[in-house]
mmCIF file of C-alpha atoms in Angstrom:
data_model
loop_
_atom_site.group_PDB
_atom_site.id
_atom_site.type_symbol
_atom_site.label_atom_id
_atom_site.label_comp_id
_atom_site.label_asym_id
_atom_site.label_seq_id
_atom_site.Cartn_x
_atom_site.Cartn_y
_atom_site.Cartn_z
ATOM 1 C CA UNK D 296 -22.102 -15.958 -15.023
ATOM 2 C CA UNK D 297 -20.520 -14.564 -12.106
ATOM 3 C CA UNK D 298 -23.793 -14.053 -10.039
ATOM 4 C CA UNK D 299 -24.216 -17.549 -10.706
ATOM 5 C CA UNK D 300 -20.842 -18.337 -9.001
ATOM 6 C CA UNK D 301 -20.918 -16.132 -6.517
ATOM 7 C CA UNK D 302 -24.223 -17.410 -5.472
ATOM 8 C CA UNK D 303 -23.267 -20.620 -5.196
ATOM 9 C CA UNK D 304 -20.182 -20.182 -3.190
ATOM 10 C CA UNK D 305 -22.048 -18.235 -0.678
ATOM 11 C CA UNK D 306 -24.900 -21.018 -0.516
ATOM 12 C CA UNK D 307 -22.090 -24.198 -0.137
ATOM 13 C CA UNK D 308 -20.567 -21.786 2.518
ATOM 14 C CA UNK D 309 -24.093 -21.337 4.334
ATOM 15 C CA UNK D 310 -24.793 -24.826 4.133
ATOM 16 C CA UNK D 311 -21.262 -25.620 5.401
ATOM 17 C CA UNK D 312 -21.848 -22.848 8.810
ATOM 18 C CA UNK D 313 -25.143 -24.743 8.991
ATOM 19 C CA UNK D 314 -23.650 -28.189 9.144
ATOM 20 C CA UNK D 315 -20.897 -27.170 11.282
ATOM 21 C CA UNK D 316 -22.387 -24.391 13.832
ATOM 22 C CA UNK D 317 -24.070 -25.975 16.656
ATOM 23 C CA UNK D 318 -25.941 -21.840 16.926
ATOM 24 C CA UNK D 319 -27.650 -21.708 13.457
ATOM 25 C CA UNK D 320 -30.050 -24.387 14.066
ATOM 26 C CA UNK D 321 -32.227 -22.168 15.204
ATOM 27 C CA UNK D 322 -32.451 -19.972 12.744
ATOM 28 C CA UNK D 323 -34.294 -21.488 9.729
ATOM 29 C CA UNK D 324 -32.561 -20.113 6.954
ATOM 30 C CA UNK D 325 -34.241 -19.590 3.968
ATOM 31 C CA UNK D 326 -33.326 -21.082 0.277
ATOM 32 C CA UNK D 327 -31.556 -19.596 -1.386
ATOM 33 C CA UNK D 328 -29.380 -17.604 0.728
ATOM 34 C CA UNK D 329 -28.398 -14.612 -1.464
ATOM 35 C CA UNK D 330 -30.927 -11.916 -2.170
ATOM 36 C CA UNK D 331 -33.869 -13.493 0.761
ATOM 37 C CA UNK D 332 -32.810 -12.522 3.881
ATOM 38 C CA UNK D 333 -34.177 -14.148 7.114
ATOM 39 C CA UNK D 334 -37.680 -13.241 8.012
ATOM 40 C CA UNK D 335 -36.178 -11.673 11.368
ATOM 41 C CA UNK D 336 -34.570 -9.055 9.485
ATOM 42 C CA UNK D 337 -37.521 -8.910 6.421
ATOM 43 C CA UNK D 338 -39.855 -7.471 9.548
ATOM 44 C CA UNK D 339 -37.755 -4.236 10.487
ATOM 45 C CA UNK D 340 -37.802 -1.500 9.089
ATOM 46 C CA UNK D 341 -34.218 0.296 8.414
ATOM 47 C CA UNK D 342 -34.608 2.350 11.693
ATOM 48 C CA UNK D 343 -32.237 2.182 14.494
ATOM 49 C CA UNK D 344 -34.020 1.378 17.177
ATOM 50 C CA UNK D 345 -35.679 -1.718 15.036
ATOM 51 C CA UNK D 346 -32.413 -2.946 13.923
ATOM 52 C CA UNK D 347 -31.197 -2.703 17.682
ATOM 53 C CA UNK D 348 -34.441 -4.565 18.646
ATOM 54 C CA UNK D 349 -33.483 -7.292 15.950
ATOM 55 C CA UNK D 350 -29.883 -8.041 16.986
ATOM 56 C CA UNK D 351 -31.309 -8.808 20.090
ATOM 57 C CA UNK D 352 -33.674 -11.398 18.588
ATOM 58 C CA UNK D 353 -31.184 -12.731 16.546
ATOM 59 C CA UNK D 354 -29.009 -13.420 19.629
ATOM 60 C CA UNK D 355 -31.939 -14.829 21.502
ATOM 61 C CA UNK D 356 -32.720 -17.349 18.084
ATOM 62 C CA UNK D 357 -29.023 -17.928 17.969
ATOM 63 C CA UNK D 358 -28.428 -18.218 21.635
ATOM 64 C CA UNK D 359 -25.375 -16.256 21.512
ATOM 65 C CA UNK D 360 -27.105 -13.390 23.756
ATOM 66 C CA UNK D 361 -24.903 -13.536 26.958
ATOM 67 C CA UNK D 362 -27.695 -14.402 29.845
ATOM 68 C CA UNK D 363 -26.818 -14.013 33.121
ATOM 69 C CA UNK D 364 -26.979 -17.681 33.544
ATOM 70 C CA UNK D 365 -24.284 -18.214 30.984
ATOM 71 C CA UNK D 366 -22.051 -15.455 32.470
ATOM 72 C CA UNK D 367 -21.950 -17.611 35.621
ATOM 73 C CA UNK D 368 -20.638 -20.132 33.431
ATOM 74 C CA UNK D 369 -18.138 -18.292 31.830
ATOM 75 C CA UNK D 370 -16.741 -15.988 33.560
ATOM 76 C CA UNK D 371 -14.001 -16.508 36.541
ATOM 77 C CA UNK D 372 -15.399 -13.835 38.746
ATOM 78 C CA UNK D 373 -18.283 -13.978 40.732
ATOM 79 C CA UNK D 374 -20.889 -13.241 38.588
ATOM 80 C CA UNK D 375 -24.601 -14.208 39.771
ATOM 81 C CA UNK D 376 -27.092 -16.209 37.387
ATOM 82 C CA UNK D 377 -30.119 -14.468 39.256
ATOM 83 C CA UNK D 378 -32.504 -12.156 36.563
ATOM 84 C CA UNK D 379 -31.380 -8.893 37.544
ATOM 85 C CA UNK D 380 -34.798 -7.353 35.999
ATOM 86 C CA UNK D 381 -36.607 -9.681 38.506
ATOM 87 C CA UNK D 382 -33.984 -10.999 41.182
ATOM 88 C CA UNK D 383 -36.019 -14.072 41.630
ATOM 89 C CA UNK D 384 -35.094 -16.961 39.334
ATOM 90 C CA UNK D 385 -31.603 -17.723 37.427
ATOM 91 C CA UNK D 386 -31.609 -16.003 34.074
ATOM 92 C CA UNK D 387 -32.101 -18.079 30.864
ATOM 93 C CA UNK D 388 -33.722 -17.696 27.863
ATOM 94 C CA UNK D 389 -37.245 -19.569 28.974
ATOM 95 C CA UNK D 390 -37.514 -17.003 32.074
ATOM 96 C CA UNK D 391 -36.481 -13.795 29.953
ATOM 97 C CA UNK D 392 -39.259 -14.797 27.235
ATOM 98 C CA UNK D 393 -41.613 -16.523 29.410
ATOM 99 C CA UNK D 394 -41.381 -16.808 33.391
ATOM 100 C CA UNK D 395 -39.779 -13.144 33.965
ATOM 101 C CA UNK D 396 -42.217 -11.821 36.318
ATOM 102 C CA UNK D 397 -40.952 -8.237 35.490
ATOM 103 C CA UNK D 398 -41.699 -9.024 31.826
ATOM 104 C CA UNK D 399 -45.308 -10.164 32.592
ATOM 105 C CA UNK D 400 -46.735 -6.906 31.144
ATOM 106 C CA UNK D 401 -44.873 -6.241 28.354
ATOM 107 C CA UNK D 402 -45.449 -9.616 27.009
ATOM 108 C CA UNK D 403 -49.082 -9.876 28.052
ATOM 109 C CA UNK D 404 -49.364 -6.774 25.799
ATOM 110 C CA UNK D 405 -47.323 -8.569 22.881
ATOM 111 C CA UNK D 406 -49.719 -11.390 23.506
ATOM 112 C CA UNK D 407 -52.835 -9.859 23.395
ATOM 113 C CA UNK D 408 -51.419 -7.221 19.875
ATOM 114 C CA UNK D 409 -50.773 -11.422 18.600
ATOM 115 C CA UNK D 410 -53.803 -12.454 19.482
ATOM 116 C CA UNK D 411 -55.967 -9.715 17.759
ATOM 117 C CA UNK D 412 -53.851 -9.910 14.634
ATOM 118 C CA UNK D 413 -53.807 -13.727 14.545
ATOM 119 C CA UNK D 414 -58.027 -14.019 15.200
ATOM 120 C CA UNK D 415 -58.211 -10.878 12.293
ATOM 121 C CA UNK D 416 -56.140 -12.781 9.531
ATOM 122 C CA UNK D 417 -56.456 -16.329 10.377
ATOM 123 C CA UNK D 418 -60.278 -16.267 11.340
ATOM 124 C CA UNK D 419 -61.649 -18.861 8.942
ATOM 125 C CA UNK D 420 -58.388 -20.981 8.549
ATOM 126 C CA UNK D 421 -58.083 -22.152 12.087
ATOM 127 C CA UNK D 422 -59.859 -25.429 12.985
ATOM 128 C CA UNK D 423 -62.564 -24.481 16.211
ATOM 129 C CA UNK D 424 -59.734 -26.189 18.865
ATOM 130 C CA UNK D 425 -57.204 -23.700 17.455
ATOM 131 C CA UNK D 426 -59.121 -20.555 17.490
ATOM 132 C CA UNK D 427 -59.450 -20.942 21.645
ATOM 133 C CA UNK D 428 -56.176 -21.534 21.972
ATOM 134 C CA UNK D 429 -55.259 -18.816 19.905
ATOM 135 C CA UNK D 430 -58.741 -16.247 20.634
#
């Protein structure tokens, strides 16, 4: 009986945070809260340098990771919102995950590791315009 309650207080006060916080749109939570954690954290293992890696994510998904573009914003001082990995374009979350030219590597690699596990698993579920795209 008191799972049961506590259960559903914690899902009324997830769907409430949900409702009310413009930053958890993004993250897709899964029913029912208690006991199934988000997918984000289901992937790590309970290492620190995965968990560190996963914060990160989470503040990317949430958009509560402080970009250099939003520390412009913010702050009072004189604080650039140039990519300090590249120095080229202003810093937001499309040019860290996709534009970054000092990320091109790193995320070619991620790409291609995707690539091989999506053509693996997914080989005969994909329709033939989705398998180039993909392959």
């Amino acid at each position: 009986m008191f799972k049961n309650a506590s259960n559903d207080y914690w899902e009324n006060t997830w769907r409430q945070e949900l409702a009310t916080q413009s930053t958890m749109k993004y993250l897709q939570v899964q029913h029912p809260v208690v006991d199934n954690p988000h997918n984000l954290w289901k992937s790590i293992r309970p290492r620190q340098h995965q968990v560190q890696r996963a914060e990160i994510k989470a503040w990317l998904i949430t958009g509560t990771f402080i970009l250099q573009s939003n520390a412009m914003k913010y702050n009072k001082s004189d604080v650039s919102a140039t990519c300090k990995l590249c120095g080229v374009n202003d810093e937001t979350r499309e040019h860290l995950l996709g534009r970054c030219s000092a990320l091109s590597q790193l995320r070619e690699e991620n790409f291609t590791r995707l690539r091989a596990i999506t053509c693996i698993s997914d080989d005969n579920k994909l329709q033939p315009s989705h398998k180039t795209l993909i392959c």
